[in-house]
CSV table of C-alpha atoms in Angstrom, one decimal:
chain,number,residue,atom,x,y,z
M,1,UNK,CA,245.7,96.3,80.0
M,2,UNK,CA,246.2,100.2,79.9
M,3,UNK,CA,248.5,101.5,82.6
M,4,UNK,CA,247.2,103.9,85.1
M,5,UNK,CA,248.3,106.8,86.5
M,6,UNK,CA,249.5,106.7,90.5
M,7,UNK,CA,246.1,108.6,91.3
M,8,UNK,CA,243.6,106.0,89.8
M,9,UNK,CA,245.8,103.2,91.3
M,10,UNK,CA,245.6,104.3,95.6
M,11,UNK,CA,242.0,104.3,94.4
M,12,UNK,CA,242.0,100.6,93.8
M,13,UNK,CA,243.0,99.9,97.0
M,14,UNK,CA,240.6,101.5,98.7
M,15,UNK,CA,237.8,99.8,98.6
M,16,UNK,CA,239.3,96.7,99.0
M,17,UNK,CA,240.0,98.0,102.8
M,18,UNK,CA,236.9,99.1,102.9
M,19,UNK,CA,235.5,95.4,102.5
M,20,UNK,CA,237.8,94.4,104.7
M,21,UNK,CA,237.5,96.5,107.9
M,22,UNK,CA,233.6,95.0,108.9
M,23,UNK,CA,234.8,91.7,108.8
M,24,UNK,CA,238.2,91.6,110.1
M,25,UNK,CA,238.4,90.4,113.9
M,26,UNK,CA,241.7,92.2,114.0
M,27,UNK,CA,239.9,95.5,114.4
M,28,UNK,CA,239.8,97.3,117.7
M,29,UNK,CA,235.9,97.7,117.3
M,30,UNK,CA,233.6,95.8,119.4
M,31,UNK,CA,230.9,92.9,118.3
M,32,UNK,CA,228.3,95.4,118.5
M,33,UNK,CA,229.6,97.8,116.7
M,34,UNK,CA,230.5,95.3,113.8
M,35,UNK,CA,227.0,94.2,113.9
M,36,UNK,CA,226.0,97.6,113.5
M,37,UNK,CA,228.1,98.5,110.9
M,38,UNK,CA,227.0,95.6,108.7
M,39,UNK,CA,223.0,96.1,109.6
M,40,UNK,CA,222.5,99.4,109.7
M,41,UNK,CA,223.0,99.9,105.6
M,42,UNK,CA,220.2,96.7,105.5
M,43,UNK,CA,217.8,98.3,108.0
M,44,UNK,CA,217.8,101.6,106.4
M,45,UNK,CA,216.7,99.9,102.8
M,46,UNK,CA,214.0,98.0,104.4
M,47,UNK,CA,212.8,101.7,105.7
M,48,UNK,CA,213.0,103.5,102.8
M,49,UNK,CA,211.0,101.0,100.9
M,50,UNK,CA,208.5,101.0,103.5
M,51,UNK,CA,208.2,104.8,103.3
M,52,UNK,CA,208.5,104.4,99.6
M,53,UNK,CA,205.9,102.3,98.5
M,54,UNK,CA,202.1,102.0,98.7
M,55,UNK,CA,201.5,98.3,98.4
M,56,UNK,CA,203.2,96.5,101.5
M,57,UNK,CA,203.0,92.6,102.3
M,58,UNK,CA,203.0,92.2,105.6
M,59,UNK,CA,199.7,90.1,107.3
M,60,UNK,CA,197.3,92.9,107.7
M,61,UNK,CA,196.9,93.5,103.7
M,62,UNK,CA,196.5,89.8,103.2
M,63,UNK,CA,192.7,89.1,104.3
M,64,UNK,CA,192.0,85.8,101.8
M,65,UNK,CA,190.3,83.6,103.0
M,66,UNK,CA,191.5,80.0,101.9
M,67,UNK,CA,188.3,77.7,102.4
M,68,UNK,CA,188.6,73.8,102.6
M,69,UNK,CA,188.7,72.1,99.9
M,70,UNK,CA,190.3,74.7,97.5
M,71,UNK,CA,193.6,74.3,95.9
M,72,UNK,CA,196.2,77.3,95.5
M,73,UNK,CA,199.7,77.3,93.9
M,74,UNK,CA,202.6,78.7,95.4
M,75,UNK,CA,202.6,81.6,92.9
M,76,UNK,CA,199.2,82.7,93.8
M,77,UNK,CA,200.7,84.2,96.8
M,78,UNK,CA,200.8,87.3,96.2
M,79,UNK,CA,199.4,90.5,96.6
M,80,UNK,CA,196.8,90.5,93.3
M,81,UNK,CA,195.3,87.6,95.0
M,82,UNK,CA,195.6,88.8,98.6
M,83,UNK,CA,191.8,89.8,98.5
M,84,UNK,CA,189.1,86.9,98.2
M,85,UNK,CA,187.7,87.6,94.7
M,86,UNK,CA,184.9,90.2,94.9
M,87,UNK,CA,180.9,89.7,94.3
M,88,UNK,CA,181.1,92.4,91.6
M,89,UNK,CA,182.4,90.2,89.2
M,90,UNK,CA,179.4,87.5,89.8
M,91,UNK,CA,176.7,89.8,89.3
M,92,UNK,CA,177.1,91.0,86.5
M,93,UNK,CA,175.0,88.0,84.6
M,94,UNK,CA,171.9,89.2,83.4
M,95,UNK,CA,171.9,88.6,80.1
M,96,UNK,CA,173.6,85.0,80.3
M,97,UNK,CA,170.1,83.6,79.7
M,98,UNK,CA,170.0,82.4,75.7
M,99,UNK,CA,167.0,82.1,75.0
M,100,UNK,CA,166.1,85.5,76.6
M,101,UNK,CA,168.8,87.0,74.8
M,102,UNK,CA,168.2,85.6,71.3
M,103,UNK,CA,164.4,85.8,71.7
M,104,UNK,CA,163.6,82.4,71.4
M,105,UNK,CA,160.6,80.7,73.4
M,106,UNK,CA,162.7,77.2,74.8
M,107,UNK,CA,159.2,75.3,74.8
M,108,UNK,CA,159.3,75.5,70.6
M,109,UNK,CA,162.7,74.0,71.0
M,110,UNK,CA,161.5,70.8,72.1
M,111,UNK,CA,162.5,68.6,68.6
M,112,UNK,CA,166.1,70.0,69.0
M,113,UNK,CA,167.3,67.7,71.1
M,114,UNK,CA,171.0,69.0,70.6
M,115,UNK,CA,170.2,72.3,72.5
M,116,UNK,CA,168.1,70.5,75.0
M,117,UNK,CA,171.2,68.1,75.8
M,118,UNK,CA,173.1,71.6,77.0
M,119,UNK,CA,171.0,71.9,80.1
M,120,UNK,CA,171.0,68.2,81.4
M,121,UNK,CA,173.4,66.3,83.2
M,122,UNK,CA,174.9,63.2,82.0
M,123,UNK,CA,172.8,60.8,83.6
M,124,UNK,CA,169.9,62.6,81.6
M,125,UNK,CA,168.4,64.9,85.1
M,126,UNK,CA,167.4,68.6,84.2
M,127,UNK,CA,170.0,70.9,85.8
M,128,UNK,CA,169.0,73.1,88.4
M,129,UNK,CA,168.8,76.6,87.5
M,130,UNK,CA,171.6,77.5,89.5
M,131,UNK,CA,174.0,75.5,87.2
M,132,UNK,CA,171.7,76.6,84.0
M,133,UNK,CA,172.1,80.3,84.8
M,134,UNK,CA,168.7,80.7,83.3
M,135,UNK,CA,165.9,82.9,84.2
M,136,UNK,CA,162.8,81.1,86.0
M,137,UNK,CA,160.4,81.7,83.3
M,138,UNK,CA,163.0,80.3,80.9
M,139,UNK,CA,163.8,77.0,83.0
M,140,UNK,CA,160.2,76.3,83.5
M,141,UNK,CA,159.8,76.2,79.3
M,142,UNK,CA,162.8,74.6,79.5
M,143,UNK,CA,161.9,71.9,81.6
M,144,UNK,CA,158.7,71.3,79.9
M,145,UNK,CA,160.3,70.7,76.7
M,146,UNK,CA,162.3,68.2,77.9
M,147,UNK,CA,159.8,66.0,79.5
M,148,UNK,CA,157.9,66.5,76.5
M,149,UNK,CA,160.9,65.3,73.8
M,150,UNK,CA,161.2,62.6,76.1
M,151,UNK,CA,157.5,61.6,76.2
M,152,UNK,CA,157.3,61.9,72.2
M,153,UNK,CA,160.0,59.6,71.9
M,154,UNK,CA,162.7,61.9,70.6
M,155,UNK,CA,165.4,62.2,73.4
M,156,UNK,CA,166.7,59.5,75.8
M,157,UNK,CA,165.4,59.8,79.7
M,158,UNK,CA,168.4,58.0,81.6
M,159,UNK,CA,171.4,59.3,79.0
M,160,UNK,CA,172.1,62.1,77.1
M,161,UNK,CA,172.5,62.3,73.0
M,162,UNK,CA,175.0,63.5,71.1
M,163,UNK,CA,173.7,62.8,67.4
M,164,UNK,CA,173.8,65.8,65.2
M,165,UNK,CA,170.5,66.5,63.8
M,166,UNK,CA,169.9,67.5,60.2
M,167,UNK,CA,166.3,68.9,59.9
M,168,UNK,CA,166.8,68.2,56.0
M,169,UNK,CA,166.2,65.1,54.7
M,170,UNK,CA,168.5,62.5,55.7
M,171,UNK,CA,168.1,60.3,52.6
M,172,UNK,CA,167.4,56.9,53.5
M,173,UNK,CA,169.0,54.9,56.0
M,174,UNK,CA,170.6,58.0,57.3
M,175,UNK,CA,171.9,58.9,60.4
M,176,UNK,CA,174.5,57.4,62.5
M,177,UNK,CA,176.1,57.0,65.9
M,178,UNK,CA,173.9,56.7,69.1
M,179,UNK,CA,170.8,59.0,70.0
I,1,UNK,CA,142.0,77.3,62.2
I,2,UNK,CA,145.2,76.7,64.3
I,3,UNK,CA,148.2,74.9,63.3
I,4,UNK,CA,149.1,71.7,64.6
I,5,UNK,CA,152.1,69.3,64.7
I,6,UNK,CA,151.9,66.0,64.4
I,7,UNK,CA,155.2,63.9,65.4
I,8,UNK,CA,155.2,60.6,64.5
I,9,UNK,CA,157.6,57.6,65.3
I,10,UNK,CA,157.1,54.8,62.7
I,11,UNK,CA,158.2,51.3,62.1
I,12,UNK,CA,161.2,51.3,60.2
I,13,UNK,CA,160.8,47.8,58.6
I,14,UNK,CA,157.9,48.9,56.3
I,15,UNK,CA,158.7,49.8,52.7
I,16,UNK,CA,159.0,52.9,50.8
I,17,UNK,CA,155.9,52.4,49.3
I,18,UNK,CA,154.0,51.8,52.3
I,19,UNK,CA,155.6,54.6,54.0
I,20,UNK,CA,154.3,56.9,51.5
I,21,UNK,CA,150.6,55.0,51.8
I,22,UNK,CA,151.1,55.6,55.2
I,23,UNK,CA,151.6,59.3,54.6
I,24,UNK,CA,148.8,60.1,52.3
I,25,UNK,CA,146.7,58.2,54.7
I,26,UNK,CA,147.2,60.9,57.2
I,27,UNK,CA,146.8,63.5,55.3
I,28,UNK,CA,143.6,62.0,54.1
I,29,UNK,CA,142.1,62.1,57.2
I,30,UNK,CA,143.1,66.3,57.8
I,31,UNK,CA,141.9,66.9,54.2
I,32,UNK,CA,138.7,64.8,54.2
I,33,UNK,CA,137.4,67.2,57.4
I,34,UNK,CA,138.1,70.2,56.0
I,35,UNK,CA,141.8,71.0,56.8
I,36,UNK,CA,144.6,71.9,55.1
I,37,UNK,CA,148.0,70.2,55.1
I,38,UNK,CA,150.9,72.1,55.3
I,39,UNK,CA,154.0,69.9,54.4
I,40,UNK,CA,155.9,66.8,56.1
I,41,UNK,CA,158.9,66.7,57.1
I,42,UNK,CA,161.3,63.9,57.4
I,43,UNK,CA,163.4,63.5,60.3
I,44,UNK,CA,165.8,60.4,59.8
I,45,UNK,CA,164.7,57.0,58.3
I,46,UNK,CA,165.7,54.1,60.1
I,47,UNK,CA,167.1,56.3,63.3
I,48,UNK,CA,167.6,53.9,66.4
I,49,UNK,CA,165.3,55.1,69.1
I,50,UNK,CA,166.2,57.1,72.8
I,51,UNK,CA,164.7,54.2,74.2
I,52,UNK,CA,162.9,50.9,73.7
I,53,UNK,CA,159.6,51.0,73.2
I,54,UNK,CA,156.7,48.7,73.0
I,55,UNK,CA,153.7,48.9,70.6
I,56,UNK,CA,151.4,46.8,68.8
I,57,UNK,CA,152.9,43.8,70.8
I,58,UNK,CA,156.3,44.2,70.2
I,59,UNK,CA,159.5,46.2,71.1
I,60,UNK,CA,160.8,48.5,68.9
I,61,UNK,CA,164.4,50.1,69.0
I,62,UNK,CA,164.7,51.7,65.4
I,63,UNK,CA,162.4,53.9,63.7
I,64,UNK,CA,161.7,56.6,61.2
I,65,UNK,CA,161.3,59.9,62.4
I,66,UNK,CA,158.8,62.0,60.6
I,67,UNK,CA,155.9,65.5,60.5
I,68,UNK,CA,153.3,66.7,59.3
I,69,UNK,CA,151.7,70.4,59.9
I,70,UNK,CA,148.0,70.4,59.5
I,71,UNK,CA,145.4,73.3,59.5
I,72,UNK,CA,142.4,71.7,60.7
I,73,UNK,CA,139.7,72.2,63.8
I,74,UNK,CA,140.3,70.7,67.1
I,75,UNK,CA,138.3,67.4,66.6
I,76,UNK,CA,140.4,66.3,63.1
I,77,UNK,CA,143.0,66.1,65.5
I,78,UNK,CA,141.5,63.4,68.5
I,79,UNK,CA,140.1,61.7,64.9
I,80,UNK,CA,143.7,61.5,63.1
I,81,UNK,CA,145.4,60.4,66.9
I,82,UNK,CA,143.2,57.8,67.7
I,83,UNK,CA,143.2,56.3,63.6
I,84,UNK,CA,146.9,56.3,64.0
I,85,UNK,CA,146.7,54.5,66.9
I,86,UNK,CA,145.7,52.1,65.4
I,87,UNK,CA,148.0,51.1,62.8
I,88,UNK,CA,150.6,48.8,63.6
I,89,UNK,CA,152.9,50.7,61.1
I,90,UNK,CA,153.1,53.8,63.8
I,91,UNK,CA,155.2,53.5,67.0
I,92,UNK,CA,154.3,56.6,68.7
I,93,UNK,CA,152.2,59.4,67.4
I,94,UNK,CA,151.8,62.8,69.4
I,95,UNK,CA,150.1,66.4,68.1
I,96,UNK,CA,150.9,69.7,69.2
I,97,UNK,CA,149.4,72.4,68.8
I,98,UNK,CA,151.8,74.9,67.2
I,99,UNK,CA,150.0,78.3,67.3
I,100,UNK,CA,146.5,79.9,66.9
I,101,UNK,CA,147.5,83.6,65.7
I,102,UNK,CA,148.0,84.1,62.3
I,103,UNK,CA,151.1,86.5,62.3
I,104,UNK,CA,152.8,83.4,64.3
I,105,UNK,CA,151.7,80.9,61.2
I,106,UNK,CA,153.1,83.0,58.7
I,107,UNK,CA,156.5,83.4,60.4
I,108,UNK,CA,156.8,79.6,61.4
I,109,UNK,CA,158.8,78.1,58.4
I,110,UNK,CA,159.3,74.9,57.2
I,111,UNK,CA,161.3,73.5,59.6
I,112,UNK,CA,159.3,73.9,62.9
């Protein structure tokens, strides 16, 4: 505790009657006025950051369009998300096609039933090519190679297979787990 | 002459010995007509099948998975499907035809 000089000390006081005048009902000023006095600092802020800033929240900035169905979190409220998400980022896709991309003819793939199993569902059903993403010259090789893998006897019709293939010889009695 | 691909499902009760009987049999038949095999390649003895399947009066739901790449004419082919066929040792039996350019049969290796 240092000891202060008679200047420094009026100055403690006087912000402590500052606090006090607003609130005080002792005052000679009227409701208004006290209202005023406490809003006007508040109002101003709001104004300056309106004039300040470029990126304000208010409902015309916030054009997403929530669709049934979707889910959101409280946390994606805010203004990175306040557009719907735009059709630039979908289009780019043209190279998503494997076997156009690593040159490789899908009909020749019809014995590798492990990369055949990536483009049908579950139950065994080709996937459309909107879910394969794949070009129409490459689903219809596609498609062909899995009826024929099925026909020869080497992938299942009604399931799909998850064995892991070795090309190499297997010994004998290899292989294991379900086909 | 163009390649072909002969995939093969046989029984996989028969014996070692008999497999490899079955084997040189069919390449026998490619050799005897003027064709040329390639190579076999083995694909899992004793694999159980996608499916059950029914040959020779009888179901079937384990195999043995094999190849064989053959140079021959397009009728050794019909001959060597329909002798297979006929043996009870062979479940299901299908040839394709892998290429008929011969920059494309030098580049195919061993495994396709």
């Amino acid at each position: 505790m240092s000891t202060t000089t008679t200047g420094s000390g009026s100055n403690i006081n006087k912000p402590e009657q500052q606090q006090k005048t607003p609130l005080s009902s002792t005052t000679q000023d009227t409701k208004s006025q006290q209202m005023d006095r406490i809003i006007a600092p508040i109002a101003q802020q709001q104004q300056q950051q309106k004039q300040g800033s470029d990126k304000v929240f208010d409902n015309n900035s916030y054009s997403r369009v929530f669709f049934p169905k979707q889910t959101y979190h409280p946390s994606e409220l805010n203004e990175m998300n306040a557009q719907n998400p735009s059709r630039k980022a979908r289009e780019s896709r043209t190279t998503a096609d494997p076997f156009v991309a690593l040159g490789i003819d899908p009909l020749k793939e019809y014995k590798n039933t492990n990369v055949l199993s990536n483009f049908i569902t579950e139950m065994g059903k080709i996937k459309p090519r909107y879910k394969t993403g794949l070009t129409a010259k490459s689903q219809r090789r596609l498609a062909q190679a899995i009826k024929r893998a099925r026909a020869f006897g080497l992938m299942p019709v009604t399931s799909k297979s998850y064995f892991m293939y070795n090309y190499k010889s297997l010994g004998r009695g290899g292989g294991s787990g379900s086909r | 002459m163009p390649l072909y691909e002969l995939v093969c499902i046989s029984r996989s009760t028969i014996t070692q010995e008999n497999m490899r009987m079955l084997l040189k049999r069919s390449a026998e038949t490619v050799l005897d007509r003027g064709g040329a095999v390639r190579g076999f390649v083995n694909m899992g003895r004793d694999q159980p099948l996608p499916y059950r399947m029914k040959r020779h009066m009888e179901y079937h739901t384990r195999g043995s998975f094999w190849l064989m790449h053959y140079y021959s004419n397009p009728n050794t082919s019909s001959v060597l499907m329909s002798q297979l066929k006929l043996d009870p040792r062979i479940i299901r039996c299908n040839v394709v035809k892998v290429t008929d350019k011969l920059s494309e049969m030098v580049s195919v290796g061993e495994r396709a």
